[in-house]
Structures are given as structure tokens and as C-alpha cells.
Coordinates of C-alpha atoms in Angstrom, one line a residue:
M1084 CA 87.9 103.6 95.3
K1085 CA 88.5 104.5 91.8
I1086 CA 92.9 104.6 91.6
N1087 CA 95.0 105.5 89.5
S1088 CA 97.7 103.7 87.4
A1089 CA 100.8 104.6 89.8
V1090 CA 98.9 105.4 92.4
K1091 CA 97.3 102.7 94.8
L1092 CA 93.0 103.0 95.5
G1093 CA 93.7 101.7 95.9
T1094 CA 96.4 99.1 98.0
V1095 CA 96.5 95.7 98.9
A1096 CA 97.4 92.1 100.5
T1097 CA 97.5 93.1 104.2
F1098 CA 94.7 93.8 106.3
A1099 CA 97.2 95.4 108.8
A1100 CA 98.4 99.4 108.2
V1101 CA 101.2 100.4 108.0
L1102 CA 101.9 102.5 110.5
L1103 CA 105.2 104.0 110.3
A1104 CA 105.0 106.0 114.0
A1105 CA 108.1 107.0 116.3
C1106 CA 107.7 108.2 120.0
G1107 CA 109.0 111.9 120.6
S1108 CA 107.4 115.3 120.4
S1109 CA 108.5 118.2 118.6
S1110 CA 109.2 121.2 120.3
N1111 CA 106.6 124.9 120.3
S1112 CA 109.4 127.0 119.4
S1113 CA 108.4 128.7 116.3
S1114 CA 112.5 127.7 114.5
E1115 CA 110.5 124.0 115.5
A1116 CA 107.4 124.4 113.8
S1117 CA 109.0 126.2 110.6
K1118 CA 110.4 122.7 110.1
Q1119 CA 106.8 121.1 109.9
T1120 CA 106.4 120.9 106.2
L1121 CA 105.5 117.6 104.5
N1122 CA 106.4 117.6 100.9
W1123 CA 104.3 114.8 98.8
M1124 CA 104.4 113.5 96.0
E1125 CA 100.9 111.7 93.9
N1126 CA 100.7 111.1 90.5
S1127 CA 98.0 111.9 89.3
A1128 CA 96.3 115.8 90.1
L1129 CA 93.6 116.2 92.3
P1130 CA 90.1 115.6 90.4
S1131 CA 87.6 117.1 93.0
M1132 CA 87.0 117.5 96.7
D1133 CA 82.9 117.1 96.9
S1134 CA 82.9 114.0 99.3
S1135 CA 79.4 113.5 97.9
T1136 CA 80.8 112.8 93.5
A1137 CA 84.6 112.7 94.0
T1138 CA 85.4 108.6 93.2
D1139 CA 89.4 108.2 93.5
V1140 CA 91.7 107.5 95.9
V1141 CA 93.6 111.4 95.1
S1142 CA 90.8 112.9 96.4
G1143 CA 89.9 110.4 99.1
E1144 CA 92.8 110.7 100.7
T1145 CA 92.4 114.4 100.4
M1146 CA 89.6 114.5 102.0
N1147 CA 90.5 112.2 104.8
N1148 CA 93.1 114.7 106.0
T1149 CA 90.7 117.8 105.8
G1150 CA 87.1 115.8 106.7
E1151 CA 86.4 114.0 109.5
G1152 CA 83.3 111.4 109.9
L1153 CA 81.6 110.0 112.9
L1154 CA 84.0 108.6 113.3
R1155 CA 87.7 107.3 112.2
I1156 CA 89.6 104.3 110.5
G1157 CA 93.1 103.8 113.0
K1158 CA 96.0 101.1 113.2
N1159 CA 94.8 98.0 112.1
S1160 CA 91.5 99.1 110.7
S1161 CA 90.4 99.8 114.1
I1162 CA 87.6 102.3 114.2
H1163 CA 87.6 104.9 116.5
P1164 CA 85.9 108.2 117.2
G1165 CA 85.7 110.9 114.9
V1166 CA 83.1 114.1 115.0
A1167 CA 81.2 111.4 117.5
K1168 CA 82.5 110.5 120.7
S1169 CA 80.5 107.1 121.3
Y1170 CA 78.0 105.5 119.6
T1171 CA 75.6 102.6 120.5
K1172 CA 73.9 99.6 118.2
S1173 CA 70.9 98.3 118.9
K1174 CA 70.4 94.3 119.5
D1175 CA 69.1 93.8 116.5
G1176 CA 71.9 95.2 114.6
K1177 CA 69.6 98.0 112.9
T1178 CA 70.3 101.3 114.6
Y1179 CA 73.2 103.1 115.8
T1180 CA 73.4 106.1 117.7
F1181 CA 75.9 108.4 117.8
N1182 CA 76.7 111.0 120.2
L1183 CA 78.5 114.0 118.7
R1184 CA 81.4 116.5 120.3
K1185 CA 81.5 120.3 120.2
S1186 CA 83.6 120.6 116.8
N1187 CA 84.3 123.6 114.4
W1188 CA 84.3 123.9 110.3
S1189 CA 87.2 126.3 109.4
N1190 CA 85.3 129.3 108.9
G1191 CA 83.9 128.4 113.0
D1192 CA 80.8 127.2 112.3
K1193 CA 79.5 124.5 114.4
V1194 CA 79.4 121.3 113.0
T1195 CA 76.2 118.8 114.1
A1196 CA 74.4 116.4 113.2
K1197 CA 72.1 118.6 110.9
D1198 CA 75.1 118.7 108.8
F1199 CA 75.9 114.2 108.2
V1200 CA 71.7 114.2 107.4
Y1201 CA 72.4 116.5 104.4
A1202 CA 75.3 115.2 103.5
W1203 CA 74.0 111.6 103.3
Q1204 CA 70.5 112.9 101.5
R1205 CA 72.5 115.0 99.2
T1206 CA 74.6 111.8 98.3
V1207 CA 71.8 109.6 97.5
D1208 CA 69.5 111.9 95.8
P1209 CA 69.2 111.2 92.4
K1210 CA 69.9 115.0 91.5
T1211 CA 73.2 114.7 92.5
A1212 CA 74.6 111.1 90.5
S1213 CA 76.4 110.5 93.1
Q1214 CA 78.1 107.4 92.0
Y1215 CA 78.7 106.2 95.5
A1216 CA 75.1 106.5 96.3
Y1217 CA 75.0 102.8 96.1
M1218 CA 77.8 102.5 98.8
Y1219 CA 74.6 104.0 100.9
A1220 CA 72.5 100.7 100.5
Q1221 CA 72.1 99.6 104.0
V1222 CA 70.5 103.0 105.6
K1223 CA 66.8 102.3 105.3
N1224 CA 64.9 103.4 102.1
A1225 CA 68.0 104.9 100.1
N1226 CA 67.2 102.2 97.7
A1227 CA 64.2 103.4 96.7
I1228 CA 65.5 107.6 96.9
M1229 CA 67.7 106.5 94.3
N1230 CA 64.6 104.8 92.0
K1231 CA 62.8 107.7 92.9
K1232 CA 60.2 105.8 94.9
K1233 CA 60.6 107.7 97.8
P1234 CA 61.6 111.3 99.3
V1235 CA 65.5 111.8 99.8
S1236 CA 63.4 113.2 103.7
S1237 CA 62.9 109.3 103.9
L1238 CA 66.0 108.9 104.0
G1239 CA 67.5 106.2 107.5
I1240 CA 69.5 109.3 109.2
K1241 CA 67.8 111.8 111.4
A1242 CA 69.2 114.4 113.3
E1243 CA 68.0 114.8 117.2
G1244 CA 69.4 118.2 118.9
N1245 CA 72.3 119.3 117.8
Y1246 CA 75.0 116.5 118.6
K1247 CA 73.0 113.0 118.2
V1248 CA 72.7 111.2 114.8
V1249 CA 70.7 108.4 115.0
V1250 CA 70.9 105.8 111.0
T1251 CA 68.3 103.7 110.8
L1252 CA 69.6 100.0 108.0
T1253 CA 67.2 97.8 106.6
Q1254 CA 69.6 95.0 107.9
A1255 CA 72.4 94.3 110.1
T1256 CA 75.5 95.5 108.5
S1257 CA 78.4 94.5 110.3
Y1258 CA 80.7 96.4 108.2
F1259 CA 79.0 99.6 108.8
P1260 CA 81.3 101.6 111.5
S1261 CA 83.8 100.9 108.5
L1262 CA 81.0 102.6 106.0
V1263 CA 80.2 105.7 108.0
A1264 CA 84.2 106.8 108.1
S1265 CA 84.5 106.6 105.1
P1266 CA 84.7 110.3 102.8
M1267 CA 81.3 109.8 101.2
F1268 CA 80.2 109.6 104.6
F1269 CA 81.0 112.3 105.8
P1270 CA 79.7 116.1 107.3
Q1271 CA 78.1 119.2 104.9
N1272 CA 78.2 122.7 105.9
K1273 CA 74.5 123.2 103.5
S1274 CA 75.0 127.2 103.9
V1275 CA 78.1 126.4 102.6
V1276 CA 77.5 124.1 100.0
Q1277 CA 74.0 126.5 99.0
K1278 CA 76.5 129.6 99.4
Y1279 CA 78.3 128.4 96.0
G1280 CA 76.5 126.3 94.3
K1281 CA 78.3 125.2 91.1
K1282 CA 81.8 125.8 92.2
Y1283 CA 81.0 124.1 96.0
A1284 CA 84.2 122.3 96.0
T1285 CA 85.9 122.7 93.1
N1286 CA 88.6 125.2 94.3
A1287 CA 90.3 125.3 98.0
Q1288 CA 88.0 128.3 98.7
D1289 CA 85.1 127.4 97.8
N1290 CA 84.9 125.0 100.7
V1291 CA 85.0 124.1 105.0
Y1292 CA 86.3 122.0 106.2
N1293 CA 85.9 120.3 109.6
G1294 CA 89.4 117.6 109.6
P1295 CA 93.0 117.8 110.8
F1296 CA 94.0 120.0 108.2
K1297 CA 92.5 122.4 105.5
L1298 CA 92.7 122.5 102.0
T1299 CA 94.2 125.8 101.3
Y1300 CA 95.6 126.5 97.6
W1301 CA 94.3 124.1 94.7
T1302 CA 92.6 125.9 91.8
G1303 CA 90.6 123.0 90.4
T1304 CA 92.9 121.7 87.7
S1305 CA 96.4 122.8 88.7
D1306 CA 98.7 119.5 89.6
N1307 CA 99.8 121.3 92.7
W1308 CA 97.4 121.6 96.4
T1309 CA 98.7 122.4 100.2
L1310 CA 96.8 121.6 103.6
S1311 CA 97.8 123.0 106.0
K1312 CA 97.0 122.5 109.3
N1313 CA 93.2 123.8 110.6
T1314 CA 93.4 125.3 114.0
K1315 CA 89.6 125.0 114.2
Y1316 CA 90.0 120.5 114.3
W1317 CA 88.7 119.8 117.8
D1318 CA 92.1 118.1 118.3
A1319 CA 94.6 120.8 116.8
K1320 CA 97.0 120.5 119.4
N1321 CA 97.7 116.6 118.7
V1322 CA 97.8 117.4 114.9
K1323 CA 101.8 118.4 114.3
L1324 CA 102.5 119.3 110.6
K1325 CA 101.2 122.9 109.6
K1326 CA 101.5 123.1 106.3
I1327 CA 101.6 119.5 103.5
N1328 CA 102.4 120.1 100.0
F1329 CA 101.4 117.9 97.8
K1330 CA 102.9 117.8 93.4
T1331 CA 101.9 116.1 90.9
M1332 CA 104.9 114.1 89.3
K1333 CA 104.6 112.0 86.6
D1334 CA 107.6 111.0 85.0
P1335 CA 109.2 108.7 88.0
Q1336 CA 112.8 110.3 87.2
T1337 CA 112.0 114.0 87.6
S1338 CA 110.6 112.7 91.5
L1339 CA 113.4 110.4 92.6
S1340 CA 115.9 113.7 91.5
Q1341 CA 113.5 115.7 94.0
Y1342 CA 113.6 113.3 96.5
Q1343 CA 117.3 112.8 96.2
S1344 CA 117.9 117.1 96.1
G1345 CA 115.2 117.1 99.4
K1346 CA 112.3 119.1 97.6
L1347 CA 109.9 115.9 97.7
D1348 CA 109.9 113.9 101.0
A1349 CA 108.5 110.4 100.2
T1350 CA 108.8 109.0 96.1
Y1351 CA 106.8 106.0 94.3
L1352 CA 109.2 103.9 92.1
S1353 CA 108.9 102.5 89.0
G1354 CA 110.3 100.8 86.5
Q1355 CA 114.2 100.1 87.9
Q1356 CA 114.0 101.9 90.3
P1357 CA 112.1 99.3 92.5
K1358 CA 114.8 97.3 92.5
N1359 CA 118.1 99.5 92.7
Y1360 CA 116.9 101.2 95.8
K1361 CA 115.6 97.3 97.1
N1362 CA 118.5 97.6 100.1
D1363 CA 118.0 101.1 100.8
K1364 CA 117.0 101.6 104.3
Q1365 CA 114.3 104.4 103.1
Y1366 CA 112.8 101.6 101.1
V1367 CA 109.1 100.6 101.7
E1368 CA 106.6 98.2 99.9
R1369 CA 102.6 99.5 100.6
K1370 CA 100.6 96.0 99.8
S1371 CA 97.4 97.5 99.2
A1372 CA 94.1 95.8 99.1
S1373 CA 93.5 96.9 95.1
T1374 CA 93.3 95.1 91.4
F1375 CA 93.5 97.1 88.4
Y1376 CA 91.7 95.0 85.8
I1377 CA 90.7 95.4 82.2
E1378 CA 87.0 95.8 81.1
L1379 CA 85.2 95.7 77.9
N1380 CA 82.5 97.5 76.5
E1381 CA 79.7 95.3 75.5
K1382 CA 77.4 97.4 75.0
K1383 CA 79.8 99.3 72.4
D1384 CA 79.8 95.9 70.0
S1385 CA 79.1 92.0 69.3
M1386 CA 82.9 91.1 69.8
M1387 CA 83.5 91.8 73.6
K1388 CA 79.8 90.8 74.2
N1389 CA 81.2 87.6 73.2
K1390 CA 82.6 85.0 75.9
K1391 CA 84.5 83.5 73.9
A1392 CA 86.5 86.6 72.8
R1393 CA 86.7 88.0 76.8
Q1394 CA 87.9 85.1 77.7
A1395 CA 90.9 84.7 74.9
L1396 CA 91.3 88.2 76.0
S1397 CA 92.2 87.9 79.4
L1398 CA 94.5 84.1 78.9
A1399 CA 96.8 85.9 76.6
I1400 CA 98.1 87.8 79.2
N1401 CA 101.3 86.7 81.4
R1402 CA 100.4 88.0 84.2
N1403 CA 103.2 87.1 86.6
Q1404 CA 106.1 88.5 83.5
F1405 CA 104.0 91.9 83.7
V1406 CA 104.6 91.7 87.8
N1407 CA 107.6 90.0 88.2
K1408 CA 109.4 92.0 84.9
V1409 CA 107.7 95.0 84.5
L1410 CA 106.7 96.4 87.4
A1411 CA 108.6 94.8 89.7
D1412 CA 107.6 96.6 92.7
G1413 CA 105.4 94.2 94.8
S1414 CA 102.5 94.2 93.3
T1415 CA 101.5 90.0 92.4
A1416 CA 99.5 89.0 89.9
A1417 CA 95.5 88.9 90.7
K1418 CA 94.1 85.7 91.5
G1419 CA 90.5 87.6 91.6
L1420 CA 88.7 90.3 91.5
V1421 CA 88.4 90.8 94.9
S1422 CA 92.0 91.1 96.1
T1423 CA 93.8 88.6 98.5
G1424 CA 94.8 89.0 101.7
L1425 CA 90.9 91.1 102.1
A1426 CA 88.9 88.6 103.7
E1427 CA 89.4 85.4 105.3
N1428 CA 86.8 82.4 106.4
K1429 CA 87.9 80.8 108.9
G1430 CA 91.6 80.2 107.8
T1431 CA 90.6 80.4 104.1
D1432 CA 91.6 83.9 102.7
F1433 CA 88.7 84.7 100.1
N1434 CA 90.5 84.0 96.7
T1435 CA 91.1 80.7 98.0
A1436 CA 87.3 80.0 98.4
A1437 CA 87.1 82.0 94.6
A1438 CA 89.2 81.5 92.7
V1439 CA 89.0 80.2 89.0
P1440 CA 92.2 79.7 87.8
S1441 CA 91.7 79.5 84.2
A1442 CA 90.9 83.4 84.1
T1443 CA 93.7 84.9 85.8
S1444 CA 96.4 82.4 83.7
Q1445 CA 98.1 82.0 80.8
D1446 CA 96.9 79.7 78.0
L1447 CA 97.8 81.1 74.9
A1448 CA 96.6 78.5 72.6
K1449 CA 93.6 77.9 74.0
A1450 CA 93.6 81.8 73.5
Q1451 CA 94.0 81.6 70.3
K1452 CA 91.3 78.7 69.5
L1453 CA 88.3 81.1 71.1
W1454 CA 89.4 83.8 69.8
K1455 CA 89.6 82.1 66.1
Q1456 CA 86.0 80.6 68.1
A1457 CA 85.1 84.3 68.5
L1458 CA 85.9 85.7 65.1
K1459 CA 83.6 83.6 63.2
E1460 CA 80.5 83.5 65.8
T1461 CA 80.8 87.8 65.2
G1462 CA 81.1 87.1 61.3
R1463 CA 84.4 88.8 61.7
S1464 CA 87.9 87.9 60.2
S1465 CA 90.0 90.7 62.3
Y1466 CA 89.4 92.8 65.0
S1467 CA 90.4 96.2 65.8
L1468 CA 90.4 97.9 69.8
T1469 CA 91.9 100.9 71.3
L1470 CA 93.0 99.8 74.7
M1471 CA 92.7 103.1 76.7
A1472 CA 94.5 103.8 80.3
D1473 CA 95.8 106.2 82.7
D1474 CA 99.5 108.6 81.1
T1475 CA 100.9 107.5 84.0
P1476 CA 104.3 105.5 83.6
A1477 CA 102.6 102.7 85.6
G1478 CA 99.4 103.1 83.2
K1479 CA 101.6 103.5 79.8
N1480 CA 103.4 100.1 80.8
S1481 CA 100.9 98.3 81.6
A1482 CA 99.0 99.8 78.2
E1483 CA 101.9 98.4 76.5
F1484 CA 102.6 94.6 77.8
I1485 CA 98.8 94.4 77.4
Q1486 CA 99.1 95.4 74.0
S1487 CA 102.3 93.3 73.3
Q1488 CA 100.0 89.7 74.5
W1489 CA 97.2 90.2 72.6
A1490 CA 98.9 91.4 69.6
K1491 CA 99.5 88.0 69.3
L1492 CA 96.2 86.5 68.5
D1493 CA 95.5 86.3 65.2
G1494 CA 93.0 89.0 63.1
L1495 CA 93.8 91.4 66.5
K1496 CA 95.0 95.1 66.1
V1497 CA 95.7 96.9 69.5
T1498 CA 96.1 101.3 69.9
N1499 CA 97.1 102.3 72.5
S1500 CA 95.4 105.6 74.4
N1501 CA 97.0 107.1 77.6
L1502 CA 95.2 109.8 79.0
P1503 CA 95.3 111.9 81.8
F1504 CA 93.2 109.9 85.0
K1505 CA 90.6 112.6 85.5
T1506 CA 90.5 112.5 81.3
R1507 CA 90.5 108.2 81.8
L1508 CA 87.9 108.2 84.9
S1509 CA 85.3 110.2 82.2
R1510 CA 85.6 108.6 80.0
S1511 CA 85.7 105.3 80.7
Q1512 CA 81.7 106.3 83.4
N1513 CA 80.7 107.8 79.7
G1514 CA 81.1 104.4 78.2
Q1515 CA 83.7 106.0 75.6
F1516 CA 85.6 103.0 75.1
D1517 CA 86.7 99.1 74.2
A1518 CA 89.1 98.9 76.4
V1519 CA 90.3 100.2 79.4
I1520 CA 92.1 99.6 81.9
S1521 CA 90.3 100.1 85.4
A1522 CA 91.5 99.5 89.5
W1523 CA 89.9 99.7 91.9
G1524 CA 91.0 99.8 95.6
A1525 CA 89.1 98.1 98.6
D1526 CA 87.1 101.1 100.7
F1527 CA 86.9 98.8 103.6
P1528 CA 88.1 95.5 104.7
D1529 CA 84.8 93.4 102.7
P1530 CA 84.7 91.0 99.6
I1531 CA 81.4 92.6 98.1
S1532 CA 83.4 96.6 98.1
F1533 CA 85.1 95.3 94.9
L1534 CA 81.5 91.9 94.2
S1535 CA 78.9 95.2 94.4
L1536 CA 81.1 97.5 91.5
F1537 CA 79.4 95.4 89.0
T1538 CA 75.8 94.5 89.4
S1539 CA 73.6 95.5 86.7
G1540 CA 73.0 98.7 85.9
N1541 CA 75.7 99.8 88.9
S1542 CA 77.1 103.1 87.9
Y1543 CA 80.9 101.6 88.5
N1544 CA 80.1 98.4 85.9
N1545 CA 81.7 100.4 82.7
G1546 CA 81.2 97.3 80.9
K1547 CA 78.1 97.3 81.0
W1548 CA 78.7 93.6 81.8
A1549 CA 75.4 91.7 83.2
S1550 CA 74.7 88.4 85.2
K1551 CA 71.2 87.8 86.7
A1552 CA 72.3 85.2 89.1
Y1553 CA 75.1 87.8 89.3
D1554 CA 72.6 90.4 91.0
K1555 CA 71.6 87.5 93.1
Y1556 CA 73.9 86.6 94.5
V1557 CA 75.5 90.2 95.5
A1558 CA 71.7 91.0 96.6
A1559 CA 71.8 87.8 99.3
A1560 CA 74.5 88.8 100.5
T1561 CA 73.6 92.8 101.3
G1562 CA 70.0 91.6 101.8
K1563 CA 68.9 88.4 103.5
D1564 CA 71.9 86.4 104.3
A1565 CA 73.7 89.9 105.1
N1566 CA 73.7 89.1 109.1
N1567 CA 74.4 85.1 108.6
N1568 CA 78.2 84.8 108.3
T1569 CA 78.1 81.5 106.7
A1570 CA 75.8 81.7 104.3
R1571 CA 76.6 85.6 103.1
W1572 CA 80.4 84.5 102.7
N1573 CA 79.5 81.6 100.1
D1574 CA 77.3 84.2 98.6
M1575 CA 80.4 86.3 98.1
V1576 CA 82.0 83.5 96.8
N1577 CA 79.9 81.8 94.1
A1578 CA 79.2 85.9 93.0
Q1579 CA 82.9 85.9 92.1
K1580 CA 83.2 82.4 90.6
T1581 CA 80.0 83.8 88.3
I1582 CA 82.1 86.8 87.0
L1583 CA 85.0 84.9 86.8
N1584 CA 83.9 82.3 84.9
D1585 CA 82.1 84.5 82.7
Q1586 CA 85.2 86.5 82.3
G1587 CA 83.4 90.0 82.6
V1588 CA 86.3 91.6 83.2
I1589 CA 89.9 91.0 83.2
P1590 CA 92.0 90.9 86.1
V1591 CA 95.7 91.4 85.9
Y1592 CA 97.3 92.6 89.2
Q1593 CA 97.6 93.6 92.9
Q1594 CA 98.8 96.6 93.3
G1595 CA 102.4 97.1 95.5
K1596 CA 103.1 100.4 95.5
A1597 CA 107.8 101.1 95.9
Q1598 CA 108.5 104.0 98.1
L1599 CA 111.2 106.0 99.3
V1600 CA 110.5 107.6 102.6
K1601 CA 112.5 110.1 104.4
S1602 CA 114.0 108.4 107.5
D1603 CA 113.2 111.9 109.8
V1604 CA 109.4 111.3 108.5
K1605 CA 107.7 109.4 111.5
G1606 CA 103.9 109.1 112.3
L1607 CA 102.5 108.2 109.2
I1608 CA 99.5 105.9 108.9
Y1609 CA 99.5 104.3 106.0
F1610 CA 95.7 102.5 105.1
P1611 CA 95.5 99.1 102.6
T1612 CA 92.1 100.1 102.1
G1613 CA 90.1 103.3 101.7
A1614 CA 91.8 107.0 102.2
N1615 CA 95.6 105.3 102.1
W1616 CA 97.2 108.1 103.6
D1617 CA 96.5 109.8 107.4
F1618 CA 99.3 113.1 107.7
S1619 CA 97.5 113.9 111.6
R1620 CA 99.9 112.1 113.7
A1621 CA 102.8 112.7 110.9
Y1622 CA 105.6 115.0 112.3
I1623 CA 109.1 115.9 110.9
A1624 CA 111.6 114.9 113.6
K1625 CA 114.6 117.4 112.9

């Protein structure tokens, strides 16, 4: 999932979700209820609430708390019943039958099997232009539909009555239950989507919600938004918070001041702040399954298409200095495209098996040599590029540091462009960049969540890097070897080695998030993967 430079993605290092839960109960009195308001900080504004088209973590986090899929992710990345109260899987692993509970949308409409069929079909429909449509690749006929070779109605999902959903896959997929717990697989109310048309999900009112909360304030462009308890939610009796106020805070000092004055219940830290508060009892370091990397626009000119140029740019970066001296928030130097701690095989971490040390380490002498060769091979004596990044503190720090590292390469001039997250995302997707600091947070605990991004033609492959060998490995991991754990693991290992050896992207760091959280905030559930936060069991212990 796309993540901004300071929040996330996105998320890193361990599988286990961090559960800040506590025992205790809150009073039902009106005075106690009035205290159940959480004031939460985000580094970027909310871009979208359309589960078919949203791509970022801020949107995913909000949708994860205002919506619910067939299943729901819980503590330690475990899967729990959601709209589906139970499900069964066929012996060959290709057919899932979900039995739905009786639940409602926030407008009182019933949530039915048809809402899932409609939402899934809408997402894979080429007319929707969903960047997340590729996540449906394992569902029967999804790829053919996306390639306009079969009708949307042929997608491998059907409703048997109002409360049974049957899904047919092309092959067994071990992580499929985790997929259907993700926001891009949530149901949609067809009548509401059609009623609002182009305005659907562009503000709080032109939408409906089936999750623990509903969005009650958001203009579509506002920096603040509000969630209120959804009394129509099937498990509303166990939702304690009455309201969550989200505030976009780009300046870390302003955010810290609001936290200290009681206007925020949590704040992310950056710059020198993590060092200053490391021993505070309210200090927490979140590890996320997210990697920040640099994409180079290979379609724009020959320089970025030159392998030696890409390798030189990577070798010029001192990642350890960056995470230890600049970020100092628990982030670690990237060891690969896939985040460390996301997956292991027989006790071996994926990045240990798929390491290419030269692709994630510094060697300035070698970088200079390769850069000079690249200039010569492309008929240049110098080169200028613009490095695009978010306008968050972390985005600015990242761009400034990379600029200082690249300035050591003879004949290279780097100009930084820091933009609002939404703008940076749009320009990245449209290929309007030379180099851009991007990030991805795994949507589920499997390396393919990262690796599938950079296949030829994938909408997230903004730099347009391409490799037939890489495509072949990813296709095997999601196709013929999908049900063979050893072969699939080897496919994914070879895929990462391929993209790192060719320096298709430049991994920089794996994100850690330093945070202060008020001691009276209990029951927060944090996920290293996916949408990161679940507030459905949170409460204020006052």
C-alpha cells in the first residue's frame, strides 16, 4: 500500500501486531461516554474513501475503521470473522464459501452477498482503472477481465442468496483469507455508488459505511476528518470510542506542542524528538512492513535506463548514516525491496535468502566509476535531475540527504521538489518525475505483496523498469508454483535478486515510527502490514 514519508505504509519488521490492550471496562454513563473521544495525528490528509481506487495507507486506515470485509485482521495478524461469521475451503484450496451474518450499512440497508459481488466486479472492471485490481489476480477470470478479454460478470465470485458468497480461484492461494480482510476487498452498496456517481466517496456524506465507525466529517480536501461510532455496526456494543478526530500535522513541533497541551492523544516524532523522548514512558517505536525506495524514470530518457547509472546512484547512498543520524526513529537500512521480518522459510528471513549486498550498500569509489561510464555511454558530460518527495518532515529530510549523497557524483546536479502527498502520488503515477522517493507497505505478510508491484505493465511500476526474467519468476510464484511452498519461495527469492542486481529500484530504508501515546489510551491495535490501525477496541481510561 502506498504510504507517505512520515506515516508508515506502511510499517516494518515483525509479523506480530502490537496490541496496546488493557483490561477494564468503561462506564455506560453519559459523563463517561463524553470522554470517549480520541484525537489522532496524521502526517498527510485523507486522499480517498473509494475502496476500489484508494491506494495509500491513510485511506486504508480510515476505510479499515469505517468498513469491514468478509474477514477481519486481529492480534498477531490472525484472521477473525467479519461480515462473514464463518467460511469453508474446498480440498483443492480453490473454492471458498463464506457464510454472512446479518448486518447493516450506516443508512440501514442490509449488507448482502450481492454487495461483495458488485464491489469486486467494480474493482476489476477496466473502466474503474483501479491500481489495486491486480490484487484480484488469483480470482478466476480476473486477469482476463482486466485485459478486456472477458466480461466483468465472469469474475469468480457469486452470491447464493443474500448471505452466502462463493469465490473460485485459479489456484490455491495460502494468503487469500488475508486478502479478503483488506479494504480493497470490502463490499460496496450499489445503490449508493450509482446515486452519487462521480461524487461517490469524495466526501463524508456521499458514502455509506458498514464498519465500527462512520465518517461524519470530511470535505474531500480538508486536512481534518472525523469518525463517529456506527450504531448500525453488528458489533457496536463492543465499540467504546464515540468519536475519533484526525488532524493533519506536517510540522513535528506543532504536533508535539498539541500533544503536550492535551489537544492530541498521540503524536509521531521526527528529527531530534525521538532521541529526546526515548526514555519517556509514553514513547513507543512501531515497526512496519514498509520499504522506502527510489524509483527512476526509465521511460523519460536514456540515462535512467542505463544500469550503471542506476547502480551508481544506489552505491552513493550511506543508508546507515541516514537511519541512525537523520531519521533516528527506529527505521533501519533497507536490505532489499521486501521488508525484513515479513516472511521466513525454515527459520531463514526472506532478505537473508534474497540478499544482494551491492544493491543496498555504499561504495563511493565504485559509484564514481560507474557514473562516469554511464555518462560516456549515454553521450553526456553532465546530468541534471529533479528528486521528488513528500513535503512532510521525513520527506524533506530524505530528499535533502539523498541530494547530498548524489552531489558527490561528478557532473550530477540534483534539484529537490517536495510536494503534498496527494500531488506527489499523482505525478508518480503519471510518470511526471525524474526520480521519486516512493514507499510501499505490505498489505499482507507475504513477499509477493512487494514483488508483484514491479512486473511489466503493473500500474505501481512508475519507473517502467522491465525484466522478462523477473516477470517469469513472479508469474511462477503466483501461478504454477502457488501451491508448492519450496518452489514458490525460490521463485520469490530469484525475483528479488533479479530486480536488485539490475537496480530496478533503489531501496533506502525500512520504516520505523516513533510515537508518543497518552497512557490513558487503551486497546489500540497496530498492524505492521496493511491498514496499520484498528480503533474498534480502543478506549480512553478516565
